[in-house]
Coordinates of C-alpha atoms in Angstrom, one line a residue:
M249 CA 80.5 155.7 89.3
A250 CA 81.4 158.1 86.5
Q251 CA 78.5 159.9 84.9
I252 CA 79.3 161.9 81.8
A253 CA 77.7 165.2 80.8
Y254 CA 78.5 165.8 77.2
L255 CA 78.7 169.5 76.0
L256 CA 77.5 169.6 72.4
L257 CA 78.1 172.7 70.3
S258 CA 76.1 172.5 67.1
H259 CA 75.1 174.9 64.3
K260 CA 73.0 172.8 62.0
D261 CA 71.1 169.6 61.3
A262 CA 68.5 169.5 64.1
P263 CA 67.5 165.8 63.5
A264 CA 71.2 164.8 63.9
V265 CA 71.4 166.7 67.2
I266 CA 68.2 165.0 68.4
A267 CA 69.6 161.6 67.5
Q268 CA 72.8 162.4 69.3
A269 CA 70.9 163.4 72.4
N270 CA 68.8 160.2 72.4
R271 CA 71.9 158.1 71.8
V272 CA 74.0 159.2 74.7
T273 CA 71.0 159.5 77.2
A274 CA 69.8 156.0 76.3
A275 CA 73.1 154.8 77.9
G276 CA 72.5 156.8 81.0
D277 CA 74.6 159.9 80.3
F278 CA 73.6 163.6 80.1
L279 CA 73.8 166.2 77.4
A280 CA 73.9 170.0 77.4
I281 CA 73.3 171.5 74.0
H282 CA 74.2 175.0 72.7
F283 CA 72.6 175.6 69.3
D284 CA 74.2 178.4 67.3
A285 CA 72.2 181.6 67.2
R286 CA 73.0 181.9 63.5
A287 CA 71.0 178.7 62.8
P288 CA 67.3 179.0 62.0
D289 CA 65.0 179.5 65.0
G290 CA 62.7 176.7 63.7
D291 CA 65.6 174.2 64.1
Y292 CA 66.2 175.4 67.6
Q293 CA 62.5 175.1 68.5
Q294 CA 62.4 171.6 67.0
I295 CA 65.3 170.5 69.3
V296 CA 63.7 172.1 72.3
S297 CA 60.3 170.5 71.6
E298 CA 61.4 167.0 70.8
L299 CA 63.8 166.8 73.8
A300 CA 61.5 168.5 76.3
D301 CA 60.5 165.2 77.9
N302 CA 64.0 163.9 78.3
P303 CA 65.3 164.8 81.8
R304 CA 68.9 164.0 80.8
V305 CA 69.0 166.8 78.2
V306 CA 69.3 170.5 78.7
V307 CA 69.3 173.1 75.9
T308 CA 70.8 176.5 76.8
P309 CA 68.1 179.1 76.6
R310 CA 70.7 181.7 75.7
R311 CA 72.3 181.3 72.3
V312 CA 75.3 183.2 70.9
K313 CA 76.3 183.6 67.3
C314 CA 79.3 181.5 66.8
G315 CA 82.2 182.0 64.4
W316 CA 85.3 180.0 63.8
G317 CA 88.3 181.5 65.6
E318 CA 86.1 183.7 67.8
W319 CA 85.6 184.1 71.5
S320 CA 82.0 183.1 70.8
L321 CA 82.9 179.4 70.7
V322 CA 84.4 179.7 74.2
E323 CA 81.3 181.6 75.4
A324 CA 79.0 178.9 74.0
T325 CA 81.0 176.2 75.7
I326 CA 80.8 178.2 79.0
L327 CA 77.0 178.5 78.6
A328 CA 76.7 174.7 78.0
A329 CA 79.0 173.9 81.0
R330 CA 77.0 176.1 83.3
A331 CA 73.7 174.6 82.2
A332 CA 75.1 171.1 82.7
I333 CA 76.5 171.8 86.2
D334 CA 73.2 173.3 87.3
T335 CA 71.0 170.7 85.8
F336 CA 72.9 167.5 86.3
P337 CA 74.3 167.4 89.9
R338 CA 75.3 163.7 89.5
A339 CA 77.6 164.4 86.5
T340 CA 81.2 163.7 87.3
H341 CA 82.8 164.5 84.0
F342 CA 82.2 167.0 81.2
Y343 CA 83.2 166.0 77.7
M344 CA 83.2 168.4 74.7
L345 CA 81.6 167.1 71.5
S346 CA 80.6 168.5 68.1
G347 CA 77.8 167.4 65.9
D348 CA 80.4 165.5 63.8
C349 CA 81.5 163.3 66.7
M350 CA 80.4 159.7 67.3
P351 CA 81.3 157.2 70.0
I352 CA 83.9 154.5 69.1
K353 CA 83.6 152.7 72.4
S354 CA 80.6 151.6 74.6
A355 CA 79.4 153.8 77.4
E356 CA 80.4 151.1 79.8
Y357 CA 84.0 151.3 78.4
C358 CA 84.0 155.1 78.6
R359 CA 82.9 155.2 82.2
A360 CA 85.4 152.5 83.2
M361 CA 88.3 154.5 81.6
L362 CA 87.3 157.7 83.4
E363 CA 86.9 155.9 86.7
A364 CA 90.4 154.3 86.4
E365 CA 92.2 157.6 86.9
D366 CA 91.3 160.7 88.8
C367 CA 92.5 163.2 86.2
D368 CA 91.5 165.6 83.4
Y369 CA 92.2 164.8 79.8
I370 CA 93.1 168.0 77.9
E371 CA 95.9 168.8 75.5
H372 CA 98.1 171.5 76.9
H373 CA 101.4 172.3 75.1
D374 CA 103.5 175.4 75.8
F375 CA 102.2 178.0 73.4
H376 CA 105.6 179.5 72.6
A377 CA 107.9 176.5 72.9
S378 CA 105.9 173.8 71.2
D379 CA 105.4 173.3 67.5
W380 CA 101.6 172.7 67.8
I381 CA 100.9 175.6 65.5
K382 CA 102.4 174.5 62.1
T383 CA 101.7 177.6 59.9
G384 CA 100.4 181.1 60.1
F385 CA 100.1 183.4 63.1
K386 CA 101.6 182.3 66.4
E387 CA 102.6 185.1 68.8
E388 CA 100.3 187.4 66.8
R389 CA 97.3 185.5 68.1
L390 CA 98.0 186.9 71.6
I391 CA 99.8 190.2 71.4
Y392 CA 97.4 191.9 69.0
R393 CA 93.6 192.3 69.4
H394 CA 91.4 190.6 66.9
F395 CA 88.0 192.2 66.6
F396 CA 86.9 190.8 63.3
N397 CA 86.2 187.3 62.0
E398 CA 89.0 186.2 59.6
R399 CA 86.6 184.0 57.5
R400 CA 83.7 186.4 57.3
N401 CA 85.6 189.7 57.2
K402 CA 89.0 188.8 55.9
A403 CA 89.8 192.4 54.6
L404 CA 88.9 194.0 58.0
F405 CA 90.7 191.2 59.9
Y406 CA 94.0 191.8 58.2
R407 CA 93.6 195.6 57.9
S408 CA 93.1 195.8 61.7
F409 CA 96.1 193.5 62.2
E410 CA 98.4 195.6 59.9
L411 CA 97.3 198.8 61.5
Q412 CA 98.1 197.6 65.1
K413 CA 101.4 196.2 63.9
R414 CA 102.4 199.5 62.2
L415 CA 101.4 201.6 65.3
G416 CA 103.1 199.1 67.7
L417 CA 99.8 198.5 69.5
T418 CA 100.9 195.2 71.2
R419 CA 99.7 194.0 74.6
S420 CA 101.0 191.8 77.3
V421 CA 99.8 188.3 78.3
P422 CA 98.4 188.2 81.9
Q423 CA 101.6 187.9 84.0
D424 CA 100.5 185.0 86.2
L425 CA 99.4 182.7 83.3
Q426 CA 101.5 180.5 81.1
I427 CA 99.7 180.3 77.8
M428 CA 99.0 176.7 76.7
I429 CA 97.5 175.4 73.5
G430 CA 95.9 172.2 72.3
S431 CA 92.8 170.5 71.0
Q432 CA 89.4 171.9 72.0
W433 CA 88.0 168.3 72.5
W434 CA 88.7 167.8 76.2
C435 CA 87.2 165.9 79.1
L436 CA 87.2 167.6 82.6
R437 CA 86.2 166.5 86.0
R438 CA 83.3 168.3 87.7
E439 CA 85.6 170.0 90.3
T440 CA 87.9 171.2 87.5
M441 CA 85.0 172.6 85.5
Q442 CA 83.7 174.5 88.5
K443 CA 87.2 175.9 89.2
V444 CA 87.5 177.1 85.6
L445 CA 84.1 178.8 85.7
A446 CA 84.8 180.4 89.1
F447 CA 88.2 181.7 87.8
T448 CA 86.5 183.1 84.7
D449 CA 84.0 185.0 86.9
R450 CA 86.7 186.3 89.2
R451 CA 89.3 187.3 86.7
R452 CA 87.6 189.7 84.3
D453 CA 91.0 190.7 83.0
V454 CA 91.7 187.2 81.8
R455 CA 88.3 187.0 80.2
R456 CA 88.9 190.4 78.4
F457 CA 92.3 189.2 77.2
F458 CA 91.0 186.0 75.6
R459 CA 87.9 187.7 74.2
T460 CA 90.1 189.4 71.5
T461 CA 92.7 186.6 71.0
W462 CA 92.5 184.6 67.8
I463 CA 91.2 181.0 68.0
P464 CA 90.8 181.1 71.8
D465 CA 89.1 177.7 72.0
E466 CA 92.6 176.3 71.5
T467 CA 94.1 178.3 74.4
F468 CA 91.5 179.4 76.9
F469 CA 90.5 176.1 78.7
Q470 CA 94.0 174.7 78.1
T471 CA 95.6 177.6 79.9
L472 CA 93.2 177.8 82.8
V473 CA 93.2 174.1 83.5
H474 CA 97.0 174.1 83.5
H475 CA 97.0 177.1 85.8
L476 CA 94.5 175.7 88.3
I477 CA 95.1 171.9 88.4
P478 CA 98.2 170.1 89.7
R479 CA 100.3 168.6 86.9
A480 CA 100.0 165.1 88.3
E481 CA 96.2 165.2 87.7
L482 CA 96.5 166.2 84.0
R483 CA 96.8 164.0 81.0
N484 CA 98.2 165.8 78.0
R485 CA 95.9 164.2 75.4
T486 CA 92.4 164.2 74.0
L487 CA 90.0 161.3 74.2
T488 CA 88.6 162.2 70.7
F489 CA 90.3 160.6 67.7
L490 CA 90.9 162.9 64.8
I491 CA 93.3 163.1 61.9
F492 CA 94.4 166.1 60.0
S493 CA 95.7 166.0 56.5
D494 CA 98.9 167.7 55.3
Y495 CA 96.8 170.7 54.4
G496 CA 95.4 171.1 57.9
M497 CA 91.9 169.8 57.1
P498 CA 90.2 167.2 59.3
V499 CA 89.9 163.8 57.7
S500 CA 86.4 162.3 57.4
F501 CA 85.6 158.7 58.3
Y502 CA 83.3 156.5 56.2
D503 CA 81.4 153.2 56.5
D504 CA 84.5 151.0 56.0
H505 CA 86.4 152.6 58.9
Y506 CA 84.3 150.9 61.6
D507 CA 87.0 148.3 62.7
L508 CA 89.8 150.8 62.4
L509 CA 88.0 153.3 64.7
L510 CA 87.2 150.7 67.3
S511 CA 90.8 149.7 67.6
Q512 CA 92.0 153.3 68.5
D513 CA 92.8 154.3 72.1
Y514 CA 90.1 156.9 72.1
L515 CA 86.4 157.2 73.2
F516 CA 84.9 159.3 70.3
A517 CA 86.0 160.1 66.8
R518 CA 85.7 163.2 64.6
K519 CA 84.6 163.8 61.9
I520 CA 82.1 161.2 60.7
S521 CA 81.0 161.9 57.2
P522 CA 77.3 162.9 56.8
E523 CA 77.1 160.2 54.1
A524 CA 78.4 157.4 56.4
L525 CA 74.9 156.3 57.4
A526 CA 75.9 152.7 58.1
L527 CA 78.8 153.7 60.2
K528 CA 76.6 156.1 62.2
R529 CA 74.1 153.4 62.8
R530 CA 76.7 150.8 63.9
L531 CA 78.5 153.3 66.2
G532 CA 75.1 154.4 67.7
Q533 CA 74.3 150.8 68.5
L534 CA 77.8 150.2 69.9
Y535 CA 77.5 152.9 72.6
T536 CA 74.7 151.1 74.4
T537 CA 76.4 147.7 74.1
V538 CA 77.3 145.9 77.4
G539 CA 80.1 143.5 78.0
M540 CA 82.0 144.2 74.7
E541 CA 85.8 144.0 74.7
F542 CA 88.0 146.2 72.6
D543 CA 91.4 145.2 71.1
I544 CA 93.5 148.4 71.0
S545 CA 96.1 148.7 68.3
N546 CA 96.1 152.5 67.9
E547 CA 97.6 152.5 64.4
G548 CA 95.2 155.0 62.8
R549 CA 97.3 158.0 62.3
R550 CA 100.4 156.1 61.1
L551 CA 98.2 154.1 58.8
F552 CA 96.7 157.3 57.3
Q553 CA 100.2 158.8 56.8
F554 CA 101.4 155.7 55.0
L555 CA 98.5 155.3 52.7
A556 CA 98.1 159.0 52.0
G557 CA 101.8 159.3 51.3
R558 CA 101.6 156.9 48.4
G559 CA 100.1 159.6 46.3
R560 CA 103.0 161.9 46.8
V561 CA 105.9 159.6 45.9
G562 CA 108.7 161.6 44.2
R563 CA 108.0 164.9 45.8
R564 CA 110.9 166.5 47.6
F565 CA 112.4 169.9 48.3
A566 CA 114.8 171.2 45.8
P567 CA 118.4 170.9 47.0
R568 CA 120.0 174.0 48.4
F569 CA 122.6 175.7 46.2
W570 CA 125.5 174.8 48.5
E571 CA 124.5 171.2 48.3
K572 CA 124.5 171.4 44.5
E573 CA 128.0 172.8 44.4
S574 CA 129.5 170.6 47.1
S575 CA 131.0 167.3 46.1
I576 CA 132.1 164.0 47.7
G577 CA 135.2 164.1 45.5
R578 CA 135.8 163.4 41.9
D579 CA 138.1 160.4 42.4
R580 CA 135.9 158.7 45.1
E581 CA 133.5 155.8 44.7
L582 CA 130.4 155.4 46.8
L583 CA 128.9 151.9 46.9
I584 CA 125.2 151.9 47.9
V585 CA 123.6 148.6 49.0
T586 CA 119.8 149.0 49.0
C587 CA 117.4 146.4 50.4
K588 CA 114.0 146.5 52.1
K589 CA 115.1 143.7 54.4
W590 CA 117.7 145.7 56.3
H591 CA 119.2 142.6 58.0
V592 CA 120.0 141.1 54.6
A593 CA 121.9 144.2 53.4
K594 CA 123.8 144.4 56.7
R595 CA 124.9 140.8 56.4
L596 CA 126.1 141.4 52.8
V597 CA 128.1 144.5 53.8
D598 CA 129.7 142.5 56.7
R599 CA 130.7 139.7 54.3
A600 CA 132.0 142.2 51.7
R601 CA 134.1 144.0 54.4
Q602 CA 135.7 140.6 55.3
H603 CA 136.7 139.9 51.7
T604 CA 137.6 143.4 50.5
N605 CA 138.6 145.4 53.6
L606 CA 136.3 148.2 52.3
P607 CA 134.8 150.4 55.1
G608 CA 131.1 149.8 55.4
L609 CA 128.4 151.9 57.1
K610 CA 124.9 150.5 57.6
Y611 CA 121.6 152.4 57.4
L612 CA 123.0 155.8 58.4
F613 CA 120.2 157.8 56.7
D614 CA 117.5 155.5 58.1
E615 CA 118.5 154.5 61.6
E616 CA 119.2 157.1 64.2
D617 CA 121.5 154.9 66.3
T618 CA 123.8 153.8 63.4
E619 CA 127.3 153.8 64.9
L620 CA 129.2 156.8 63.4
P621 CA 132.4 158.7 64.4
D622 CA 132.1 162.2 65.9
L623 CA 132.0 164.6 63.0
G624 CA 131.3 167.8 64.8
G625 CA 127.6 167.2 65.3
T626 CA 126.7 166.7 61.6
Q627 CA 126.2 163.0 62.3
A628 CA 124.0 163.7 65.4
T629 CA 120.5 163.2 63.9
L630 CA 118.9 161.8 60.8
V631 CA 117.7 165.3 59.9
K632 CA 121.2 166.7 60.0
R633 CA 122.7 163.7 58.1
T634 CA 120.2 164.1 55.3
R635 CA 120.4 167.8 55.1
H636 CA 124.2 167.8 54.9
R637 CA 124.5 164.4 53.1
R638 CA 127.4 165.3 50.8
A639 CA 129.4 167.0 53.5
L640 CA 128.7 164.1 55.8
M641 CA 129.9 161.5 53.2
R642 CA 133.0 163.6 52.4
M643 CA 133.9 163.6 56.1
L644 CA 133.4 159.9 56.3
F645 CA 135.6 159.2 53.4
D646 CA 138.3 161.4 55.1
Y647 CA 137.8 159.8 58.4
H648 CA 138.3 156.3 57.0
D649 CA 141.1 157.5 54.7
T650 CA 139.6 155.8 51.7
D651 CA 138.5 156.5 48.2
R652 CA 135.9 153.6 48.3
L653 CA 133.1 153.4 50.9
M654 CA 130.0 151.2 51.3
I655 CA 126.7 152.3 52.8
C656 CA 123.2 150.9 53.1
L657 CA 120.1 152.8 52.1
D658 CA 116.4 151.9 52.2
P659 CA 114.9 151.6 48.7
S660 CA 112.5 154.5 49.6
N661 CA 115.4 156.9 49.7
L662 CA 115.4 157.3 45.9
A663 CA 116.0 161.1 46.2
L664 CA 119.3 160.4 48.1
M665 CA 120.4 157.9 45.5
Q666 CA 119.7 160.4 42.7
D667 CA 121.6 163.2 44.6
F668 CA 124.6 161.0 45.1
E669 CA 124.4 159.8 41.4
S670 CA 124.5 163.5 40.3
D671 CA 127.7 164.1 42.2
R672 CA 131.1 164.2 40.5
S673 CA 132.1 161.1 42.4
T674 CA 131.2 157.6 41.1
T675 CA 128.1 156.0 42.5
R676 CA 127.4 152.3 42.3
I677 CA 124.1 150.8 43.5
L678 CA 123.4 147.2 44.3
E679 CA 119.7 146.4 44.8
I680 CA 119.0 143.2 46.7
L681 CA 115.6 141.8 45.8
C682 CA 114.0 139.6 48.5
D683 CA 110.9 137.4 48.8
F684 CA 108.3 138.8 51.1
S685 CA 106.0 136.4 52.9
D686 CA 102.7 137.6 54.4
Q687 CA 104.2 136.9 57.8
Y688 CA 107.1 139.2 57.1
L689 CA 104.8 141.9 55.8
E690 CA 102.7 141.7 58.9
G691 CA 105.8 142.1 61.0
H692 CA 106.9 145.1 58.9
A693 CA 103.5 146.8 59.3
R694 CA 103.8 146.5 63.1
R695 CA 107.4 147.6 63.2
V696 CA 106.7 150.8 61.4
G697 CA 103.5 151.5 63.2
I698 CA 100.9 151.2 60.4
A699 CA 99.4 148.2 62.2
G700 CA 99.2 147.2 65.9
Q701 CA 99.3 143.9 67.7
S702 CA 95.5 143.9 67.8
T703 CA 94.8 144.9 64.2
K704 CA 91.9 142.9 62.8
A705 CA 92.7 140.1 60.4
V706 CA 90.4 141.7 57.8
T707 CA 92.2 145.0 58.1
M708 CA 95.5 143.3 57.7
S709 CA 94.4 141.4 54.7
R710 CA 93.5 144.6 52.9
L711 CA 96.7 146.3 54.0
L712 CA 99.2 143.6 52.9
P713 CA 98.7 144.0 49.1
T714 CA 99.2 147.7 49.5
I715 CA 102.5 147.2 51.4
R716 CA 103.6 144.6 48.8
A717 CA 102.8 146.9 45.9
D718 CA 104.6 149.8 47.7
F719 CA 107.8 147.6 47.9
Q720 CA 107.4 146.8 44.2
F721 CA 106.9 150.5 43.3
E722 CA 110.1 151.5 45.1
S723 CA 112.0 148.8 43.1
E724 CA 110.5 149.9 39.8
A725 CA 111.3 153.6 40.6
I726 CA 115.0 152.6 41.2
N727 CA 115.0 150.7 37.9
A728 CA 113.4 153.6 36.0
A729 CA 115.8 156.3 37.5
G730 CA 118.4 155.5 34.9
F731 CA 121.4 155.0 37.2
T732 CA 124.7 154.5 35.4
H733 CA 125.9 151.7 37.6
L734 CA 123.0 149.7 38.9
Y735 CA 123.3 146.0 39.7
R736 CA 120.8 143.5 41.1
I737 CA 121.0 140.2 43.0
T738 CA 117.9 138.3 44.0
E739 CA 117.0 135.8 46.7
S740 CA 115.5 133.4 44.1
D741 CA 118.7 133.2 42.1
T742 CA 121.6 130.8 42.8
P743 CA 124.9 132.1 44.2
D744 CA 126.5 131.5 40.8
T745 CA 124.0 133.8 39.2
N746 CA 124.4 136.5 41.9
A747 CA 128.2 136.4 41.8
G748 CA 128.4 138.2 38.5
P749 CA 126.6 141.4 39.4
L750 CA 128.2 141.3 42.9
A751 CA 131.7 141.1 41.3
E752 CA 131.0 144.1 39.1
F753 CA 129.5 146.1 42.0
L754 CA 132.4 145.5 44.3
S755 CA 135.1 145.4 41.5
I756 CA 136.4 142.1 42.8
E757 CA 137.4 138.7 41.3
P758 CA 134.5 136.3 40.5
G759 CA 135.8 133.8 43.0
A760 CA 135.6 136.3 45.9
A761 CA 132.1 137.4 44.8
Q762 CA 131.1 133.7 44.7
Q763 CA 132.1 133.2 48.3
I764 CA 130.1 136.3 49.4
A765 CA 127.0 135.2 47.4
A766 CA 127.2 131.7 48.9
S767 CA 127.4 133.0 52.5
D768 CA 125.3 130.9 54.9
H769 CA 121.9 132.4 55.8
L770 CA 122.5 135.5 53.7
F771 CA 118.8 135.9 52.9
A772 CA 117.4 134.3 56.1
D773 CA 114.8 136.1 58.2

């Protein structure tokens, strides 16, 4: 049976540390605590005193002063791991925690998950090949020696770096190691933990190297575990759920996030807000619950991206100068059909092609697998199509040997519509307004990943008005953009009413537009 020894690194809030210790040990697990030497001695003594009678808790007698980005965090982890191994011989797994972490599953569920596979859970991406580091230093973390703390001694940190860079004082990575990087919130088996500690004792050169790397808690264990353990026994993921904002800051969870957290495919969550007292109480009770089942939908990160993104509508990078100067062609006409229900727009384009013989391309800037001719690789990915949108459209006009071309666009692509509108060619836009039932919105939320199959009904009921409002906002933004040739047809109008704007959009006779508007099942889901 799996027995978990949690390794808790903490630097404040002695009462919260004590509560965390009582919580996990009440469920039969173990806890090794390293309390930062920078914290008051009185807090440390309080922890030691109040947990002295708990045989499932050990507090490291040696404390180090910890600093973000320093080797000291790795050293503190090693001290906690050694204490746990020596004190808890029955512990089978060692799980890293911080004081901001709380369980989002029961202890029973956690043990069952760890027993299901004989493996280690640790993120380990290739340091050089992956894009795990988004901004700032990358190779500089390794090839230069970092003696100062970037947050406490910023001037010395960068002065030392610039001096080494100017003098060419670089160093090599240990030749037998492939440097890996990932989250510091891992869960390792006992045998793996012992191998890592033994390797650390044996390879002083490796220890010296990582001692002066920058942010080694993201590389040290990740590299050593990858070096020591067969790939088949590694899972490249963390069991702790966390979200980072666009600015690289961890997102905090509050009292109303309880159901969301429980539905994620993780065992713990970070960071729980200090003010979320009700959430902490409920999660604390959850950990000792027996027989509870969890419906996993795992939509947390996508849901955050969707909701957080609503506040940034309209932001986009400025177009590159060669995109400004390029043109689809002065005498050409681009017909854009935009509709949130993609199948409706596709049907209309198919009907229009039958009546007009105009070439029509479907959601080429929204769907990766849209069928396109080979245009020298420009059409290969959505990123390339969007980056070289005018050049792509010019080639498509040439390929089809036409001066009039239809495409479909999602209403969220307002920036693309505005860019095409500003071109010297003529741009016509037909917006198709559809009715959206709650059932359709639920399906949309699941298709785009902001909800899962097991998302709670109460969560979905709160989400649907936001999605509906988002659709409405996109339509209003299109209306407010001031397009010269903008036409609308709606699901609620009759074919006779829709035929007028359709005839103007396609520049066809009213009779032909009437036939298209009256097509069977045009708006059907």
